[in-house]
Coordinates of C-alpha atoms and ligand atoms in Angstrom, one line a residue:
M1 CA 14.7 -8.6 -24.8
A2 CA 17.5 -10.7 -26.8
T3 CA 16.4 -14.2 -27.6
T4 CA 19.0 -16.9 -28.0
L5 CA 18.9 -20.3 -29.7
I6 CA 21.2 -23.3 -28.5
Q7 CA 20.9 -25.6 -31.2
G8 CA 22.2 -28.9 -32.4
G9 CA 22.6 -30.4 -28.8
T10 CA 21.4 -33.3 -27.0
V11 CA 19.1 -32.0 -24.0
V12 CA 19.3 -33.9 -21.0
S13 CA 16.9 -33.9 -18.2
A14 CA 16.6 -36.0 -15.0
I15 CA 14.0 -38.3 -16.8
G16 CA 16.0 -38.7 -20.3
R17 CA 17.5 -37.1 -23.2
R18 CA 16.6 -35.9 -26.7
E19 CA 18.0 -33.9 -29.9
A20 CA 16.5 -30.6 -29.2
D21 CA 17.3 -26.8 -29.4
V22 CA 16.3 -24.7 -26.2
L23 CA 15.1 -21.0 -27.2
I24 CA 16.0 -18.5 -24.7
D25 CA 13.8 -15.2 -24.4
G26 CA 15.5 -12.4 -22.3
E27 CA 15.9 -14.4 -18.8
S28 CA 13.6 -17.2 -19.3
I29 CA 13.3 -20.6 -21.3
A30 CA 11.1 -19.7 -23.9
A31 CA 10.7 -23.4 -25.8
I32 CA 12.3 -26.7 -26.3
L33 CA 12.0 -27.3 -30.1
A34 CA 12.5 -30.1 -32.1
P35 CA 16.0 -30.0 -34.1
G36 CA 16.0 -27.3 -36.7
H37 CA 12.6 -26.3 -36.1
A38 CA 13.3 -22.7 -35.5
A39 CA 13.1 -21.0 -38.7
A40 CA 9.7 -22.9 -39.5
Y41 CA 8.4 -21.0 -36.5
G42 CA 9.5 -17.7 -37.8
I43 CA 12.1 -17.4 -35.3
T44 CA 15.1 -15.4 -36.1
P45 CA 17.3 -15.4 -32.6
D46 CA 19.6 -12.7 -31.9
V47 CA 22.0 -15.1 -30.9
V48 CA 22.9 -18.5 -31.9
I49 CA 25.0 -21.0 -29.7
D50 CA 26.2 -24.2 -31.6
A51 CA 25.9 -27.1 -29.3
T52 CA 26.6 -30.0 -31.8
G53 CA 27.9 -33.0 -30.1
K54 CA 27.4 -31.6 -26.7
Y55 CA 25.0 -31.9 -23.8
V56 CA 22.6 -29.2 -22.8
V57 CA 21.7 -29.5 -19.2
P58 CA 20.4 -27.1 -16.5
G59 CA 22.7 -24.6 -14.7
G60 CA 24.1 -26.6 -11.4
V61 CA 22.6 -26.2 -8.5
D62 CA 25.0 -26.2 -5.4
A63 CA 22.8 -26.4 -2.1
H64 CA 25.7 -26.0 0.3
V65 CA 28.2 -23.5 0.3
H66 CA 30.1 -21.2 2.7
M67 CA 31.3 -18.0 1.3
S68 CA 32.9 -15.5 3.9
L69 CA 32.1 -18.1 6.6
P70 CA 33.7 -17.0 10.1
F71 CA 35.2 -20.4 11.3
G72 CA 38.1 -21.8 13.0
G73 CA 39.5 -18.5 14.2
T74 CA 39.5 -17.4 10.4
V75 CA 37.0 -16.6 7.7
S76 CA 36.5 -18.8 4.6
A77 CA 38.6 -17.5 1.6
D78 CA 35.9 -17.2 -0.9
D79 CA 33.7 -14.2 -0.4
F80 CA 30.6 -14.1 -2.7
D81 CA 32.3 -12.1 -5.4
T82 CA 35.0 -15.0 -6.0
G83 CA 33.3 -17.9 -4.9
S84 CA 30.2 -17.4 -7.1
R85 CA 32.4 -16.3 -10.2
A86 CA 34.1 -19.9 -9.6
A87 CA 30.7 -21.4 -9.3
A88 CA 30.0 -20.1 -12.7
W89 CA 33.3 -21.4 -14.3
G90 CA 32.1 -24.7 -12.7
G91 CA 28.4 -24.7 -14.6
V92 CA 26.7 -23.5 -11.3
T93 CA 24.2 -21.0 -11.7
T94 CA 22.4 -21.1 -8.3
I95 CA 24.1 -21.3 -4.8
I96 CA 22.6 -21.7 -1.7
D97 CA 24.7 -20.3 1.5
F98 CA 23.9 -20.0 4.9
A99 CA 23.3 -17.0 7.5
S100 CA 24.2 -18.0 10.7
Q101 CA 22.8 -17.3 14.0
T102 CA 25.1 -18.3 17.1
V103 CA 24.6 -17.8 20.8
G104 CA 23.3 -14.4 21.9
L105 CA 22.6 -13.2 18.1
D106 CA 19.1 -12.4 16.8
V107 CA 18.1 -14.4 13.8
R108 CA 16.5 -11.7 11.5
E109 CA 19.4 -9.6 12.5
A110 CA 21.8 -12.5 11.3
L111 CA 20.0 -12.8 8.1
A112 CA 19.7 -9.0 7.3
A113 CA 23.6 -9.0 7.9
R114 CA 24.2 -11.7 5.5
H115 CA 22.0 -10.0 3.0
V116 CA 24.4 -7.1 3.0
E117 CA 27.3 -9.3 2.5
A118 CA 25.9 -10.8 -0.7
A119 CA 23.9 -8.0 -2.2
G120 CA 25.6 -7.0 -5.3
E121 CA 28.5 -9.1 -5.2
C122 CA 27.1 -12.3 -6.6
H123 CA 27.9 -13.6 -10.4
V124 CA 24.9 -16.2 -10.4
D125 CA 21.8 -16.3 -8.3
Y126 CA 21.9 -17.3 -4.7
A127 CA 19.7 -18.2 -2.0
F128 CA 20.1 -18.7 2.0
H129 CA 19.4 -21.5 4.4
Q130 CA 19.3 -20.2 8.0
I131 CA 21.7 -21.7 10.7
I132 CA 20.2 -21.8 14.2
G133 CA 22.6 -21.9 16.8
D134 CA 20.7 -20.6 19.8
V135 CA 17.2 -21.9 20.0
N136 CA 14.6 -19.7 22.3
E137 CA 11.4 -18.1 22.1
E138 CA 12.5 -15.4 19.9
S139 CA 14.8 -17.6 17.4
L140 CA 11.5 -20.0 17.1
E141 CA 9.6 -17.4 16.3
A142 CA 11.8 -15.8 13.9
M143 CA 12.0 -19.2 12.2
T144 CA 8.2 -19.2 11.4
Y145 CA 8.3 -15.4 10.3
L146 CA 11.6 -16.3 8.0
V147 CA 9.5 -19.1 6.4
E148 CA 6.5 -17.1 5.8
N149 CA 8.2 -13.7 4.8
E150 CA 11.7 -14.2 3.5
G151 CA 11.9 -17.1 1.4
I152 CA 14.2 -19.2 3.8
T153 CA 12.4 -22.7 4.2
S154 CA 15.5 -24.6 5.5
F155 CA 17.4 -24.4 8.7
K156 CA 20.6 -26.1 9.4
M157 CA 21.6 -27.0 13.1
F158 CA 24.7 -28.6 14.2
M159 CA 25.3 -31.9 16.5
A160 CA 29.1 -31.1 16.4
Y161 CA 31.4 -28.2 17.0
P162 CA 30.4 -27.8 21.1
G163 CA 30.7 -24.1 21.8
V164 CA 30.4 -22.8 18.0
F165 CA 27.4 -24.1 16.3
Y166 CA 26.5 -27.1 18.6
S167 CA 22.8 -27.6 19.8
D168 CA 21.8 -30.3 22.3
D169 CA 18.8 -32.5 21.7
G170 CA 16.2 -30.5 23.4
K171 CA 16.9 -27.6 21.3
I172 CA 17.1 -29.5 18.3
L173 CA 13.8 -31.0 19.1
R174 CA 12.2 -27.8 19.6
A175 CA 13.5 -26.3 16.4
M176 CA 12.3 -29.1 14.6
Q177 CA 8.6 -29.0 16.2
N178 CA 8.6 -25.5 14.9
A179 CA 9.7 -26.6 11.3
S180 CA 7.2 -29.5 11.4
E181 CA 4.4 -26.4 12.1
S182 CA 5.8 -24.1 9.3
G183 CA 6.7 -26.7 6.7
A184 CA 10.3 -26.2 6.8
L185 CA 13.1 -28.6 6.2
M186 CA 15.8 -29.2 8.8
M187 CA 19.0 -29.9 7.8
M188 CA 21.5 -31.6 10.4
H189 CA 25.2 -32.0 10.7
A190 CA 25.1 -35.3 12.1
E191 CA 28.2 -36.0 14.3
N192 CA 28.3 -36.7 17.9
G193 CA 30.6 -33.5 18.6
I194 CA 30.3 -34.2 22.6
A195 CA 32.1 -37.5 22.0
I196 CA 34.7 -36.2 19.5
D197 CA 36.0 -33.4 21.7
V198 CA 36.5 -36.3 24.2
L199 CA 38.4 -38.3 21.3
V200 CA 40.1 -35.1 20.4
A201 CA 41.3 -34.3 23.8
Q202 CA 42.8 -37.7 24.1
S203 CA 44.3 -37.8 20.8
L204 CA 46.5 -34.6 21.5
A205 CA 47.4 -35.8 25.0
R206 CA 49.1 -38.9 23.2
G207 CA 50.8 -36.6 20.9
D208 CA 48.7 -37.8 17.9
S209 CA 48.7 -34.1 16.5
D210 CA 48.9 -34.6 12.6
P211 CA 46.1 -33.7 10.3
K212 CA 45.0 -37.3 10.0
Y213 CA 44.0 -37.7 13.5
H214 CA 41.0 -35.0 12.7
S215 CA 39.8 -38.1 10.8
Y216 CA 40.6 -40.9 13.5
T217 CA 38.8 -38.7 16.1
R218 CA 35.6 -38.5 14.0
P219 CA 34.9 -42.1 13.5
E220 CA 32.2 -43.5 11.5
E221 CA 30.3 -44.4 14.4
L222 CA 29.8 -40.9 15.5
E223 CA 28.3 -39.8 12.3
S224 CA 25.9 -42.8 12.3
E225 CA 25.1 -42.5 15.9
A226 CA 24.4 -38.8 15.2
T227 CA 22.2 -39.7 12.1
H228 CA 20.6 -42.1 13.6
R229 CA 19.6 -39.5 16.8
A230 CA 18.4 -36.8 14.5
I231 CA 16.2 -39.5 12.5
K232 CA 14.5 -40.2 15.7
L233 CA 14.3 -36.5 16.9
A234 CA 12.6 -35.7 13.6
R235 CA 10.1 -38.5 13.8
V236 CA 9.3 -37.4 17.5
A237 CA 8.8 -33.6 16.0
G238 CA 5.9 -35.2 13.8
N239 CA 8.0 -36.6 10.8
V240 CA 9.5 -33.2 9.9
P241 CA 11.5 -33.3 6.7
L242 CA 15.3 -33.7 7.8
Y243 CA 18.0 -33.6 5.2
I244 CA 21.3 -34.9 6.4
V245 CA 24.3 -32.7 5.1
H246 CA 27.8 -33.9 3.9
M247 CA 27.4 -37.4 4.4
S248 CA 30.7 -39.3 4.5
A249 CA 30.2 -42.9 5.9
S250 CA 28.7 -46.2 4.9
E251 CA 27.0 -46.8 8.5
A252 CA 25.5 -43.4 8.5
L253 CA 24.0 -44.0 4.8
E254 CA 22.4 -47.2 6.4
E255 CA 20.3 -45.3 8.9
V256 CA 19.1 -43.1 6.1
S257 CA 18.0 -45.9 4.1
R258 CA 16.4 -47.7 7.1
A259 CA 14.3 -44.4 7.9
Q260 CA 13.4 -44.0 4.2
H261 CA 12.2 -47.8 4.0
M262 CA 10.1 -46.9 7.2
G263 CA 8.3 -44.1 5.3
L264 CA 10.2 -40.9 7.1
N265 CA 10.8 -37.9 5.5
V266 CA 14.7 -38.3 5.6
F267 CA 16.9 -37.1 2.8
A268 CA 20.8 -36.9 2.5
E269 CA 23.3 -35.2 0.4
T270 CA 27.1 -36.3 -0.1
C271 CA 29.8 -34.2 -1.7
P272 CA 32.6 -34.9 -4.5
Q273 CA 35.1 -35.3 -1.7
Y274 CA 33.8 -38.1 -0.1
L275 CA 33.6 -40.0 -3.4
Y276 CA 37.0 -39.4 -4.6
L277 CA 39.3 -38.4 -1.7
S278 CA 40.5 -40.9 1.3
I279 CA 42.7 -40.8 4.5
E280 CA 45.4 -42.6 2.6
D281 CA 45.7 -40.5 -0.4
H282 CA 45.3 -37.1 0.9
L283 CA 44.7 -36.5 4.6
A284 CA 47.6 -38.8 5.6
Q285 CA 50.0 -37.2 3.5
P286 CA 53.6 -36.3 5.0
G287 CA 53.8 -33.3 7.4
F288 CA 51.3 -30.7 7.2
E289 CA 49.8 -31.4 3.6
G290 CA 46.8 -33.3 5.1
A291 CA 45.8 -30.2 6.3
K292 CA 44.0 -29.2 3.3
W293 CA 41.6 -31.9 3.5
V294 CA 40.6 -31.5 7.1
C295 CA 36.8 -31.0 6.8
S296 CA 33.7 -32.2 8.5
T297 CA 32.4 -34.8 8.2
P298 CA 35.9 -36.1 7.7
L299 CA 37.5 -38.1 4.6
R300 CA 37.5 -42.0 5.4
S301 CA 39.7 -44.8 4.6
K302 CA 40.1 -46.0 0.9
H303 CA 40.2 -49.6 2.4
E304 CA 36.6 -49.6 3.8
H305 CA 33.6 -49.4 1.4
H306 CA 32.4 -45.7 1.9
Q307 CA 32.9 -44.5 -1.4
K308 CA 31.3 -47.8 -3.0
D309 CA 28.6 -47.5 -1.0
L310 CA 27.9 -43.8 -1.4
W311 CA 28.0 -44.3 -5.1
K312 CA 25.5 -46.9 -4.5
G313 CA 23.3 -44.3 -2.5
L314 CA 23.4 -41.9 -5.0
R315 CA 22.2 -44.5 -7.8
M316 CA 19.4 -45.6 -5.3
N317 CA 18.2 -42.3 -4.3
E318 CA 19.2 -42.7 -0.9
L319 CA 21.4 -39.7 -1.4
A320 CA 19.4 -37.3 -3.1
V321 CA 21.6 -34.5 -3.8
V322 CA 25.2 -33.8 -4.5
S323 CA 26.5 -30.4 -3.0
T324 CA 30.0 -29.2 -2.3
D325 CA 30.1 -27.8 1.2
H326 CA 32.4 -25.5 -0.2
C327 CA 34.3 -23.7 2.5
P328 CA 37.7 -22.8 1.2
F329 CA 40.6 -22.2 3.5
C330 CA 44.5 -21.1 2.2
M331 CA 47.3 -23.1 3.7
K332 CA 49.0 -20.0 4.2
D333 CA 47.6 -18.3 7.4
Q334 CA 44.6 -20.3 7.6
K335 CA 45.2 -24.0 7.6
E336 CA 48.4 -23.1 9.2
L337 CA 46.7 -22.2 12.4
G338 CA 46.6 -25.8 13.1
I339 CA 50.2 -26.8 12.8
G340 CA 51.1 -29.1 15.7
D341 CA 47.5 -29.4 16.7
F342 CA 45.3 -30.7 14.0
S343 CA 42.1 -29.3 16.0
K344 CA 43.0 -26.2 15.3
I345 CA 43.0 -26.5 11.5
P346 CA 39.8 -24.7 10.0
N347 CA 37.4 -27.2 8.9
G348 CA 36.6 -27.2 5.3
M349 CA 37.5 -27.6 1.8
G350 CA 36.7 -25.7 -1.6
G351 CA 35.1 -27.4 -4.5
V352 CA 32.3 -25.3 -5.7
E353 CA 34.0 -24.9 -9.3
H354 CA 34.3 -29.0 -9.6
R355 CA 31.2 -30.7 -8.7
M356 CA 29.6 -31.0 -12.4
E357 CA 33.1 -32.2 -13.6
M358 CA 33.8 -34.7 -10.6
I359 CA 30.1 -36.1 -10.6
Y360 CA 30.1 -36.4 -14.7
Q361 CA 33.4 -38.2 -13.9
G362 CA 31.0 -40.5 -12.0
V363 CA 28.9 -41.2 -15.3
V364 CA 32.1 -41.9 -17.6
M365 CA 32.9 -44.3 -14.4
G366 CA 29.6 -46.1 -14.9
E367 CA 28.8 -45.3 -11.1
M368 CA 25.4 -43.0 -12.8
T369 CA 23.5 -42.4 -15.4
L370 CA 23.9 -39.1 -17.4
E371 CA 20.3 -38.2 -16.4
R372 CA 20.9 -39.0 -12.9
W373 CA 24.0 -36.7 -13.0
V374 CA 21.5 -33.9 -13.9
E375 CA 18.8 -35.1 -11.2
T376 CA 21.5 -35.1 -8.3
C377 CA 23.2 -31.8 -9.3
C378 CA 20.4 -29.6 -10.7
T379 CA 17.0 -30.9 -10.5
T380 CA 16.7 -32.3 -7.0
P381 CA 18.7 -29.7 -5.1
A382 CA 16.1 -27.1 -6.7
R383 CA 13.2 -29.0 -5.9
M384 CA 14.5 -30.0 -2.5
F385 CA 14.9 -26.5 -1.7
G386 CA 12.1 -24.8 -3.4
L387 CA 13.9 -23.2 -6.3
E388 CA 10.9 -23.1 -8.4
K389 CA 12.5 -21.7 -11.6
K390 CA 15.7 -23.5 -11.3
G391 CA 17.0 -27.2 -11.9
V392 CA 15.1 -27.8 -15.4
L393 CA 14.9 -26.7 -18.7
E394 CA 11.2 -26.0 -19.5
P395 CA 9.3 -23.2 -20.8
G396 CA 9.3 -20.7 -18.1
A397 CA 12.1 -21.7 -16.1
D398 CA 15.0 -19.3 -15.5
A399 CA 17.3 -19.3 -18.8
D400 CA 20.2 -21.3 -16.7
V401 CA 22.0 -23.4 -18.9
L402 CA 25.2 -25.6 -19.0
V403 CA 26.6 -26.6 -22.2
W404 CA 28.7 -29.8 -21.5
D405 CA 31.4 -30.8 -23.8
P406 CA 31.7 -34.3 -23.3
N407 CA 34.6 -34.8 -26.1
T408 CA 37.2 -33.3 -24.1
K409 CA 39.0 -33.4 -20.9
T410 CA 39.5 -31.1 -17.9
K411 CA 42.7 -30.9 -15.9
I412 CA 42.2 -29.8 -12.4
G413 CA 45.0 -27.9 -10.4
I414 CA 46.4 -24.8 -9.0
N415 CA 47.9 -24.1 -12.3
D416 CA 45.3 -25.6 -14.4
K417 CA 41.5 -25.0 -14.0
H418 CA 41.2 -23.1 -11.1
H419 CA 39.3 -20.0 -9.9
M420 CA 38.7 -20.3 -6.3
A421 CA 40.3 -18.1 -4.0
M422 CA 42.6 -20.8 -2.3
D423 CA 46.5 -21.3 -2.4
H424 CA 46.1 -25.0 -3.8
S425 CA 43.3 -27.6 -5.3
S426 CA 41.4 -30.2 -3.2
Y427 CA 41.9 -31.9 -6.5
E428 CA 45.1 -31.1 -7.7
G429 CA 46.4 -33.8 -10.5
F430 CA 42.6 -35.0 -11.4
E431 CA 42.0 -35.1 -15.1
V432 CA 38.4 -35.8 -15.7
D433 CA 36.3 -36.3 -18.7
G434 CA 34.3 -33.7 -20.2
K435 CA 34.3 -30.0 -20.0
V436 CA 32.4 -26.9 -18.9
D437 CA 31.9 -25.1 -22.6
T438 CA 29.2 -22.4 -22.2
V439 CA 27.5 -21.2 -19.1
I440 CA 24.3 -19.1 -19.2
S441 CA 22.7 -17.5 -16.0
R442 CA 19.3 -16.1 -16.1
G443 CA 20.0 -15.5 -20.2
R444 CA 23.5 -14.1 -20.1
V445 CA 26.3 -16.0 -21.3
V446 CA 28.6 -15.8 -18.3
V447 CA 31.3 -18.6 -19.7
A448 CA 32.2 -19.4 -23.4
N449 CA 35.3 -20.5 -25.1
D450 CA 37.1 -20.5 -22.0
T451 CA 36.3 -16.8 -21.1
Y452 CA 34.7 -15.2 -18.4
L453 CA 32.0 -12.8 -19.5
G454 CA 29.7 -12.6 -16.2
A455 CA 29.8 -9.8 -13.9
K456 CA 29.6 -9.2 -10.4
G457 CA 26.0 -8.1 -9.6
H458 CA 24.3 -9.9 -11.9
G459 CA 23.3 -12.7 -9.6
Q460 CA 20.0 -12.2 -7.6
F461 CA 18.8 -13.2 -4.3
V462 CA 16.2 -15.8 -4.6
K463 CA 13.3 -16.4 -2.3
R464 CA 12.4 -20.3 -1.8
S465 CA 9.0 -22.1 -1.5
L466 CA 8.7 -25.3 0.6
N467 CA 10.7 -28.5 0.1
K468 CA 8.9 -29.8 -3.2
Y469 CA 8.7 -33.7 -1.8
I470 CA 6.7 -33.0 1.1
H471 CA 4.4 -30.4 0.1
Ligands
URP1 O1 34.4 -28.9 7.2 C1 33.3 -28.3 6.7 N1 32.3 -29.0 6.9 N2 33.0 -27.0 7.0 C2 32.0 -26.2 6.8 C3 30.8 -26.1 7.9 C4 30.2 -27.0 7.9 O2 30.5 -27.9 8.8 O3 29.4 -27.6 7.0
ZN2 ZN1 28.5 -29.5 8.4
ZN3 ZN1 28.7 -26.9 5.2

């Protein structure tokens, strides 16, 4: 098995940084060595990577992506091949996608079908959450089975999207009670979809059909109300661990913070789009342009305080994780389905490639520390979702490594750095500090010198254990 020494860099973890060399043996981290000490221990590595002046951090873990998701009358544009390759380009070495059970489907069959879609396609390691869209005796039984046998330890439910993924409160409570017994984590898309549908119909009846009305019909009250309700249901279900996905609004964050102060097992994530993009600068662009940024929860106004509060939430650990909710749709033939009717624009935007870059920019802007960047983008998502060998650089961990160059910049845009299967970039024109230098996935260099060296099929399915904050 080949040995690799990453030498001369600053190794950054969730708790600190130090000058150190990282020794990789095969697919695992073998040792973290004092700088220059490898020779003294008689180590002659097969490959040496010079990380002088650079940060050496765990490979990113993006805990919320949707490759090839059938949604909104189409299918998200990245499949497991293109999406996981773009992830690698972005310094992400593990993705967690979803298997979907909708009404009438069998949970185990839905999971098996998702395995077939992903097998042999991925460039980096991958895992699955299970979406539960039809709660009944069989699906509840299957939830327990998945936790005990399949390495699927988290379940996503939806308070939004009536008629698609939506579950009512009774169904959510029953699934939460089941998770409370098995130890699983419940993930919630917290928006009041029933009320939103009323606002959408009223907006269209008035002739307000441009993309920006997507956000105006999903006000923050309907995100915070659903967040509050999900928290209460989780408490009734025995304080089951609850993880609110893609949080965009200050009021919703307040609900999470209050629950945490009460000692409830409530966690939340946000995504780069909610930290940087807004109704005014993106969703409300003239004509149909804004469709690029139709996602749910929606972008919010830059004149309110959401972005400031979300950064604060990340610093204070009210928001534990940054994921992307990567769900790309091209303008052509996909977003275009909603010309003249914003409710028909497929919800989602792409960003799996840019999370490490966009959140590192938060470090440069003074919104968080370097250590917190590693914690929210690598270490906590791994611990949250039971990825035991991911998210840390320590002996025995998988050799998933990102060498990050802080001395240069990254220009993001469709004609600049862009490897996702989209015909536009959600972050067009952003120029951020720092750059993905080298990416290693289980010991294999997949990106170096602006060159792709990985391969489809290298990525393996990873079974997950229970959430490491509760169990
Ligand atoms: O707009 C979004 N977020 N699309 C993906 C599906 C979801 O709700 O996560
Ligand atoms: Zn969602
Ligand atoms: Zn999502």
